[in-house]
Short mmCIF file of C-alpha atoms and ligand atoms in Angstrom, two decimals:
data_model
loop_
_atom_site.label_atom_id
_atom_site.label_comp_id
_atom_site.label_asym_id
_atom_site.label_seq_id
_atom_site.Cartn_x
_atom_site.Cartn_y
_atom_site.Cartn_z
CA UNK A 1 70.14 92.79 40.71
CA UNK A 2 72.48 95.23 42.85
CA UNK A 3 70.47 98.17 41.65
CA UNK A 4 67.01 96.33 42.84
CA UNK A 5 68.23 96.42 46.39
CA UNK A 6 69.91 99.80 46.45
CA UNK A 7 69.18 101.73 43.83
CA UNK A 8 68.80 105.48 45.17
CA UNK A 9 67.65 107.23 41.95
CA UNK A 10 63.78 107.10 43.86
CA UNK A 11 65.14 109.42 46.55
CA UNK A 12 67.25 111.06 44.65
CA UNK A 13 66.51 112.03 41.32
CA UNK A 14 68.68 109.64 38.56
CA UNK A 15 71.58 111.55 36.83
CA UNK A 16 71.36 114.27 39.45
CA UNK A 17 74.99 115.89 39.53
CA UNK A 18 76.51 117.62 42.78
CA UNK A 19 75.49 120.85 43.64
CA UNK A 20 76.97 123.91 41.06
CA UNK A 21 75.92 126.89 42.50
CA UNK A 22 73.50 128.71 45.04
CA UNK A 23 70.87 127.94 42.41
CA UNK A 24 70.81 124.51 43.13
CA UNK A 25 71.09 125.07 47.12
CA UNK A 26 67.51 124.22 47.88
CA UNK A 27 67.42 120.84 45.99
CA UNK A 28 70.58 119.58 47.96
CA UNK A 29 68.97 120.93 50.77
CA UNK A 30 65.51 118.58 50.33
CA UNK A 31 67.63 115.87 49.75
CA UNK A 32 69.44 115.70 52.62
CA UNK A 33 66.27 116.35 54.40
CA UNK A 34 64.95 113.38 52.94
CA UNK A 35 66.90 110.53 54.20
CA UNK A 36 67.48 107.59 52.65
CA UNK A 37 64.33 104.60 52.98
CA UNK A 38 65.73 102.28 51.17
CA UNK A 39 64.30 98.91 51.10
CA UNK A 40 65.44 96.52 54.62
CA UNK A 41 67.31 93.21 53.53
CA UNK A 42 68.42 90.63 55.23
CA UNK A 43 71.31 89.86 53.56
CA UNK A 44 73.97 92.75 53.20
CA UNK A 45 75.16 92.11 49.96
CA UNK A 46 78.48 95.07 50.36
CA UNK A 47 81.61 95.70 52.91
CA UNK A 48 81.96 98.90 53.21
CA UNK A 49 85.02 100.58 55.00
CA UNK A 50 84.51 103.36 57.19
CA UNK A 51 88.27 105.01 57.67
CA UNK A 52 87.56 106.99 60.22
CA UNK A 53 85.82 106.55 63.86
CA UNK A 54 84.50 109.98 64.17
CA UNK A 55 82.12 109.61 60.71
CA UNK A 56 78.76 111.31 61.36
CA UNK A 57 75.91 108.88 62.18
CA UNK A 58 73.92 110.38 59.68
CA UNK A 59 76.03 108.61 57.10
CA UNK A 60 76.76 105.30 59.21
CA UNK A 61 73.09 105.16 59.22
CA UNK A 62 72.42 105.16 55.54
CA UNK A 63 75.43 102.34 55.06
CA UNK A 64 74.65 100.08 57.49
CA UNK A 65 70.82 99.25 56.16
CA UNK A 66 72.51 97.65 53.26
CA UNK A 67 76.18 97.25 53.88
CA UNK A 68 78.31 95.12 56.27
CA UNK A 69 80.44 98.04 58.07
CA UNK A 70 83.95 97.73 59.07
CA UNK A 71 85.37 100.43 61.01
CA UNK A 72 88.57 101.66 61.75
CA UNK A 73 89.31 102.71 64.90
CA UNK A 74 92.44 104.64 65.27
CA UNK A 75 92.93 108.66 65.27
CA UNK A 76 94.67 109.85 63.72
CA UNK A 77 94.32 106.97 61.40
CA UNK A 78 97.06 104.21 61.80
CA UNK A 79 98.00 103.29 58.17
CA UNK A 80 98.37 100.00 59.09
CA UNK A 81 95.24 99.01 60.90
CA UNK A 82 93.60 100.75 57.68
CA UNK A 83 95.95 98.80 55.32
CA UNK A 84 94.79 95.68 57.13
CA UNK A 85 90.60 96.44 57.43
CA UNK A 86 90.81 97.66 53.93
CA UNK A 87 91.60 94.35 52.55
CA UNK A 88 88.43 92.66 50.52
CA UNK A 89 85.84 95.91 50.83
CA UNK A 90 83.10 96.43 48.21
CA UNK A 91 82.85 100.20 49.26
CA UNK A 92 84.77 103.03 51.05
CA UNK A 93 83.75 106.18 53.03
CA UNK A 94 87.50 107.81 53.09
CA UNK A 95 86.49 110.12 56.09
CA UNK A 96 90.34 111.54 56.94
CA UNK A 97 92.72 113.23 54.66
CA UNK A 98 95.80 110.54 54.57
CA UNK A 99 96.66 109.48 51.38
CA UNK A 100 94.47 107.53 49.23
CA UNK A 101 97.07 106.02 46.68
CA UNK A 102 97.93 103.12 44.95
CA UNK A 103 99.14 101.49 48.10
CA UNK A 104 96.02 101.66 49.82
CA UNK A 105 94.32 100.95 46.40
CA UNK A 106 96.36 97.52 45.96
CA UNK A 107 95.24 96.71 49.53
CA UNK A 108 92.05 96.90 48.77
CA UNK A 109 91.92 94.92 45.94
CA UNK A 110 89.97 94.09 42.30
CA UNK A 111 86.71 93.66 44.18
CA UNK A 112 86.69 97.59 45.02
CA UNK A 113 83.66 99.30 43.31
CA UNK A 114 83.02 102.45 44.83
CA UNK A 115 84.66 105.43 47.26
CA UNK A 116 83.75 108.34 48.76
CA UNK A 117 85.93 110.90 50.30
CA UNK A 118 84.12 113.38 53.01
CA UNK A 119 85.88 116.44 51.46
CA UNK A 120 85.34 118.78 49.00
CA UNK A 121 89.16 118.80 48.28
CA UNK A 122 90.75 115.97 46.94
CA UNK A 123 94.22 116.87 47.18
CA UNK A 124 95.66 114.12 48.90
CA UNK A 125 93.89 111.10 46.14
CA UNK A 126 96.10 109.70 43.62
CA UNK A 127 93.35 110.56 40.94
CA UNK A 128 95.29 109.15 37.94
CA UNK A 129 95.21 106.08 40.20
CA UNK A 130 91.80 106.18 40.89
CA UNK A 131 90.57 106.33 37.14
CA UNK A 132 93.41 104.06 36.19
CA UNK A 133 91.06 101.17 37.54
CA UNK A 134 87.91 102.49 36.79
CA UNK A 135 86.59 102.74 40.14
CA UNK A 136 83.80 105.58 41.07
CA UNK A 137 85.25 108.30 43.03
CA UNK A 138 82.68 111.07 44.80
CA UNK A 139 83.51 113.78 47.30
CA UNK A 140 81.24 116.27 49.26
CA UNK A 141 81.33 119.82 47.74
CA UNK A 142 78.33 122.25 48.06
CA UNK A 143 77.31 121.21 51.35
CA UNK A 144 80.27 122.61 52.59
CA UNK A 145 80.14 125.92 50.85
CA UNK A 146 77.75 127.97 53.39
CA UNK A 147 80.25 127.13 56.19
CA UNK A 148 83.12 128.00 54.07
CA UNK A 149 81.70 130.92 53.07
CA UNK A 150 80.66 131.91 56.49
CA UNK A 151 84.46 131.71 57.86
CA UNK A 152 85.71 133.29 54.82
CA UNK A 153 83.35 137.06 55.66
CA UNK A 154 84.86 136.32 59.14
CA UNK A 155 88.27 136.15 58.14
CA UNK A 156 87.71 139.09 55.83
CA UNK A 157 86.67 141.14 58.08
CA UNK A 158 89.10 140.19 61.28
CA UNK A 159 92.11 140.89 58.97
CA UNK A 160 90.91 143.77 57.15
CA UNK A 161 89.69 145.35 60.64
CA UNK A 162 93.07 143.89 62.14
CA UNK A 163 91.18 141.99 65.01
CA UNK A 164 93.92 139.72 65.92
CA UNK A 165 96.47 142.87 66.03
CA UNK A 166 93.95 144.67 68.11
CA UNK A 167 93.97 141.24 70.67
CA UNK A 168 97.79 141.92 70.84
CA UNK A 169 97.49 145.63 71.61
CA UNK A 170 95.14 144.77 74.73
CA UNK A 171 97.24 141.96 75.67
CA UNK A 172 101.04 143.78 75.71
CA UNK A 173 98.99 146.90 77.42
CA UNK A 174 99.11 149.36 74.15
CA UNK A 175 95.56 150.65 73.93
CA UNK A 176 96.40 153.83 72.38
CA UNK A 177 93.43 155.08 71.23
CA UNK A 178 94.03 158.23 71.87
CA UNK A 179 95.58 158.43 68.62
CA UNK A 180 92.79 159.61 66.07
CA UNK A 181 94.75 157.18 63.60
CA UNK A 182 95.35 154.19 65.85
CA UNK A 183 94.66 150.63 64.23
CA UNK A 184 92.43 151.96 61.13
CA UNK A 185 91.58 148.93 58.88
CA UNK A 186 90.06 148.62 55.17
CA UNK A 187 86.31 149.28 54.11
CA UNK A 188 84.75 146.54 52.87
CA UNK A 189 81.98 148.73 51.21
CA UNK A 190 82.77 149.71 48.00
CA UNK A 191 85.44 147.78 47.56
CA UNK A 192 86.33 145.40 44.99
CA UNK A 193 86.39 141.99 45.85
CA UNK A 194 88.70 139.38 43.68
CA UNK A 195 88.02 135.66 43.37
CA UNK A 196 90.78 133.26 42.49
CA UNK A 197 88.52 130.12 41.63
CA UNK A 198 85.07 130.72 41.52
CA UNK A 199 82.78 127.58 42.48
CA UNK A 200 80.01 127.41 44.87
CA UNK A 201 82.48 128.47 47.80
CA UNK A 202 83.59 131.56 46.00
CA UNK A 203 79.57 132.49 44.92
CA UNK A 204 78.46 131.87 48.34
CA UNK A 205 81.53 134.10 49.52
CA UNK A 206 80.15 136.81 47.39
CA UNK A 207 76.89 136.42 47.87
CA UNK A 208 77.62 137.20 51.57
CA UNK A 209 79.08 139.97 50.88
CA UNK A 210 76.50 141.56 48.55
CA UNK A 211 75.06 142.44 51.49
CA UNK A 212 77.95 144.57 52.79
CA UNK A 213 77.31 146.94 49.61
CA UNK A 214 80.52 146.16 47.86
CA UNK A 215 81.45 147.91 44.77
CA UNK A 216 82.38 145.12 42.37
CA UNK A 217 83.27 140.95 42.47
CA UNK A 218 85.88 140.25 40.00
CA UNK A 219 87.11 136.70 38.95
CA UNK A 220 89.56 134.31 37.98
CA UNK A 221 88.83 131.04 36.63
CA UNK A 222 89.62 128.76 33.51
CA UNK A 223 85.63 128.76 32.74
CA UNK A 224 83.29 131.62 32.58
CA UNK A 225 80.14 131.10 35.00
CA UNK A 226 77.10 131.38 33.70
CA UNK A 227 76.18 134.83 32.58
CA UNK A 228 72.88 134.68 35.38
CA UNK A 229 75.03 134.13 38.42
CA UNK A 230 77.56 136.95 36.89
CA UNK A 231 74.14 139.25 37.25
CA UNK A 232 73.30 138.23 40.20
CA UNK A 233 76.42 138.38 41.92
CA UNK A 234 77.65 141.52 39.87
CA UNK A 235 80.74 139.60 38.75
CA UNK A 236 83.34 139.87 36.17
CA UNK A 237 85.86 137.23 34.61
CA UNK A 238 89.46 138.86 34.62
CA UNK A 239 92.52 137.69 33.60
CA UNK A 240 95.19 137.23 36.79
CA UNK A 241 97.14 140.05 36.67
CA UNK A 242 94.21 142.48 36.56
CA UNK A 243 92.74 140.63 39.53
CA UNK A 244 95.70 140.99 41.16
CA UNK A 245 95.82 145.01 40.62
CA UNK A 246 92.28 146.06 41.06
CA UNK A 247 90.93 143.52 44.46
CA UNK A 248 91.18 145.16 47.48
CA UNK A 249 90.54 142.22 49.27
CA UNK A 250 91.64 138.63 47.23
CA UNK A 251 89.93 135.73 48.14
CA UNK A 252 91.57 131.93 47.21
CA UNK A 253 88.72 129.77 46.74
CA UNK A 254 90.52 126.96 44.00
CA UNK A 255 91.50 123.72 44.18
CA UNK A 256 94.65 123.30 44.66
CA UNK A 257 96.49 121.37 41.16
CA UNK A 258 99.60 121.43 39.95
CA UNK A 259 98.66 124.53 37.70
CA UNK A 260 97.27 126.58 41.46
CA UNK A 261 100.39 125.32 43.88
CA UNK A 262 102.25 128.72 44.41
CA UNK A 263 100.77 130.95 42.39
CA UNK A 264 100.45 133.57 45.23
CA UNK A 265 104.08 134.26 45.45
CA UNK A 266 106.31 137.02 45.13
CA UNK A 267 105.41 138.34 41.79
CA UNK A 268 102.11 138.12 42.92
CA UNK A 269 101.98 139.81 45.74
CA UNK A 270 104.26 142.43 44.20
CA UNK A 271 101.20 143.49 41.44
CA UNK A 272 98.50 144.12 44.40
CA UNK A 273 97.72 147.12 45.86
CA UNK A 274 99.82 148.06 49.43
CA UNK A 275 96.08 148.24 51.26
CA UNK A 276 95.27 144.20 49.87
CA UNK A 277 94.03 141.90 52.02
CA UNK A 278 94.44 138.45 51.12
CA UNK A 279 92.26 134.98 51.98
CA UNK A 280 92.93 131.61 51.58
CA UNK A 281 90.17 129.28 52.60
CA UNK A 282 91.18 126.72 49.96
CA UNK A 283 94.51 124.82 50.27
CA UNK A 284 97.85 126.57 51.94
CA UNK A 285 100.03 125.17 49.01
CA UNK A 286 98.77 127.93 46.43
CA UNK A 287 100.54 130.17 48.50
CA UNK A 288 104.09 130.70 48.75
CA UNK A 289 104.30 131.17 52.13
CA UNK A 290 108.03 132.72 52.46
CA UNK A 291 106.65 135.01 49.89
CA UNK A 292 103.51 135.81 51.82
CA UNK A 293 105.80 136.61 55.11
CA UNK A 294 108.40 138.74 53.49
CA UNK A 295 104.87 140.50 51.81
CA UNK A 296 103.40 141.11 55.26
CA UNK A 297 106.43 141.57 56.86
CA UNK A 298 107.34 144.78 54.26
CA UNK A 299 103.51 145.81 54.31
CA UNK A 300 103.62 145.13 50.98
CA UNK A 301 100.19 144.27 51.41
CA UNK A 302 98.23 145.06 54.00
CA UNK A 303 97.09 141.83 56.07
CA UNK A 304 96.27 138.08 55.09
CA UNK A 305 93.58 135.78 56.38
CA UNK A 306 94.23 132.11 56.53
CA UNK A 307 92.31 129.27 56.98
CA UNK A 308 94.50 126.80 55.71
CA UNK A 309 98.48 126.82 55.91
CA UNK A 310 101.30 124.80 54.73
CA UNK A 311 102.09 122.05 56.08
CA UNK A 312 99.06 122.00 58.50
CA UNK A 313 99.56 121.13 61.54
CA UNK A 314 101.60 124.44 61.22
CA UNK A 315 104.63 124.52 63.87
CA UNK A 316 104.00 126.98 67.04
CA UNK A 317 107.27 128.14 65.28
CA UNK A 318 106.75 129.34 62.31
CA UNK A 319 107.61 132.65 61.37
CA UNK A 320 104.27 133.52 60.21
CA UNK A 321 102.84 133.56 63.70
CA UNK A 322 105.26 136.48 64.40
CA UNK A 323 103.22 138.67 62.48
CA UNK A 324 100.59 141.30 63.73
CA UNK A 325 98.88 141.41 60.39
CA UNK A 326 97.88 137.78 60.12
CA UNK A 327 94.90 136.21 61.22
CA UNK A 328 95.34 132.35 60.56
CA UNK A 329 93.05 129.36 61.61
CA UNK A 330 93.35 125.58 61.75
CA UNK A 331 91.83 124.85 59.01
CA UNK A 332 87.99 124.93 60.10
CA UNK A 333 86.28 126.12 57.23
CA UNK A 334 83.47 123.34 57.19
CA UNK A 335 83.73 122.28 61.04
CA UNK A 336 80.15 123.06 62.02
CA UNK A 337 77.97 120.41 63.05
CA UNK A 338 75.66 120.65 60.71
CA UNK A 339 77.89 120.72 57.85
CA UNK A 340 79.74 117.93 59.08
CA UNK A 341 76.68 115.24 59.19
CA UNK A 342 75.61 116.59 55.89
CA UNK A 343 79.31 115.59 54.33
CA UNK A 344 78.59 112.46 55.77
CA UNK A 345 74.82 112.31 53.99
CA UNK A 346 76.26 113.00 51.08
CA UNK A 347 79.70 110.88 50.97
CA UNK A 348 77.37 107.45 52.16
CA UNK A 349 75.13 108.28 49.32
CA UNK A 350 77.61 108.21 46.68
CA UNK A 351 79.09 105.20 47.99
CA UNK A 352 75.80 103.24 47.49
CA UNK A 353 75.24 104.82 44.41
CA UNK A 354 78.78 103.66 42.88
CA UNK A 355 77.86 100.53 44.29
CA UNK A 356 75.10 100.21 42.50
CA UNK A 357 76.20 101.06 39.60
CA UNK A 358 74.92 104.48 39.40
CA UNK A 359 76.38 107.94 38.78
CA UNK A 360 77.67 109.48 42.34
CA UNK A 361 75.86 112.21 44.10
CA UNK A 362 78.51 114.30 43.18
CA UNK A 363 81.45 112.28 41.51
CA UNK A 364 84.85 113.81 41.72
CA UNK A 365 85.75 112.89 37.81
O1 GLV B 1 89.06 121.61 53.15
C1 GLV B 1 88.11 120.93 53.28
C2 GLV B 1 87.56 120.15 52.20
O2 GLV B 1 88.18 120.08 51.12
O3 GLV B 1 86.50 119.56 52.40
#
């Protein structure tokens, strides 16, 4: 009976799994394009929580044509006003980052068929929670990536070219230019450009950058990709420590897990090459960030590029901000407009799928 009034599979496509790769771009793309038509009722048979205030309309609008909405108000998001509205809901669009754990989990209660989260990062769910009672999980990934990727070239670029050092220069009245050797940065053609984690965000990085006639994209991941996107991209699965040696500019585009957090430490750094310029645009905990100081401190590598820090907000105090060779943003990677209304699409979609009983848009296990 539930799937009668909202099934989705007409709109879009039964069994269709999340986006993998730029291959599968242009069918997420028609989707979202498509909106979602489904059938009026009168009755809304489903609560759904909305957990945060500032959730695109494009998404409220898909909810509310079948769903009773409750809202939270509060940013950042007071725990207990969401402790209290979560109480009895059918559904949840988890729009924030605060924890999604057994606490929240218990508040909710046995009814609690499906979630969402608008991230592509699930770092902050208790997962083994999550599966413990069976209940649907999705996330957003894919939509996300062409932003990501987009502020990844940029950040590539600024520290390699050392824009925020040059900034500095202008500001402290040290525009020495007449020095034929003043403030020369790294090429990015022909150089060699290392993936740690590999997913759409990574392929859309390189994919970028094909066009800046690099020499060679070289890769770390548990799991091959498939040999076409290899060709395409002109990429090569390495173990660690050879990614570490031969990328002149190291991009971290993982999830962060317990087998990720701090892998970019000390030892690390020491195996790259003095002219490496690192990127995070995935989660600040895979670096070590005392590590990643005393390595940019030393010029033991050459500059680092961060959109996302540890912990984030990061304090005006913190030592890394001391640094000329840094370039590090608050954590923006997927804050266009566009991108944010289609997280929203996507994260209302797989909350009426999982409440109907179907398999997510893009499920997060
Ligand atoms: O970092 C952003 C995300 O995981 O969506």
């Amino acid at each position: 009976m539930l799937n009668r009034f909202i099934s989705l599979s007409p709109l879009i496509g039964k069994g269709s799994r999340g986006f993998q790769g730029p291959a599968l771009l242009s069918k997420r793309q028609s989707l979202l394009k498509s909106g979602a038509k489904n059938k009026t009722m009168s009755a809304k048979p489903f609560k759904v929580l909305i957990t945060h205030p500032e959730v695109p309309q494009s998404g409220i609008d898909l909810l509310k044509e079948n769903c009773e909405l409750v809202r939270v108000e509060s940013v950042p998001t007071n725990r207990a006003e969401l402790l209290q509205k979560i109480r009895g809901v059918d559904g949840i669009l988890w729009g924030g980052h605060e924890a999604l754990n057994a606490e929240a989990l218990d508040a909710a209660g046995p009814q609690l068929k499906s979630i969402s989260t608008m991230s592509a990062g699930i770092d902050y769910v208790d997962l083994d929670e999550v599966k413990r009672r069976k209940i649907p999980l999705g996330h957003t990934p894919t939509v996300l990536d062409n932003a990501v990727a987009d502020l990844a070239v940029g950040l590539l670029i600024a520290a390699g070219r050392r824009f925020h050092e040059g900034r500095k220069k202008i500001e402290t009245d040290k525009w020495e230019n007449y020095h034929l050797n003043w403030m020369l940065g790294q090429d990015v053609r022909d150089s060699v450009v290392g993936f740690y984690g590999f997913g759409g965000i990574g392929q859309a990085i390189a994919k970028r950058l094909s066009g800046f006639d690099i020499d060679q994209v070289l890769y770390t991941t548990r799991r091959r990709v498939a040999k076409d996107i290899e060709k395409e991209l002109n990429a090569k699965k390495v173990e660690f420590d050879e990614l570490l040696a031969k990328s002149d500019f190291l991009v971290i585009a993982a999830p962060l897990t317990a087998a990720t957090q701090g892998v970019f430490n000390a030892t690390a750094f020491n195996k790259m090459q003095k002219t490496a310029v690192l990127i995070n645009i995935a989660r600040g905990k895979i670096v070590n960030q005392n590590d990643l100081y005393d390595a940019l401190k030393s010029n033991r590598i050459f500059a680092a590029g961060l959109d996302v820090v540890d912990p984030e907000s990061l304090p005006p105090t913190s030592k890394l901000l001391t640094l000329d060779n840094i370039i590090i943003l608050p954590h923006i990677g997927s804050a266009t407009n566009r991108t944010r209304s289609d997280m929203a699409t996507i994260a209302a979609h797989n909350v009426l799928r999982g409440l109907a009983g179907e398999r997510m848009l893009s499920p997060a296990y």
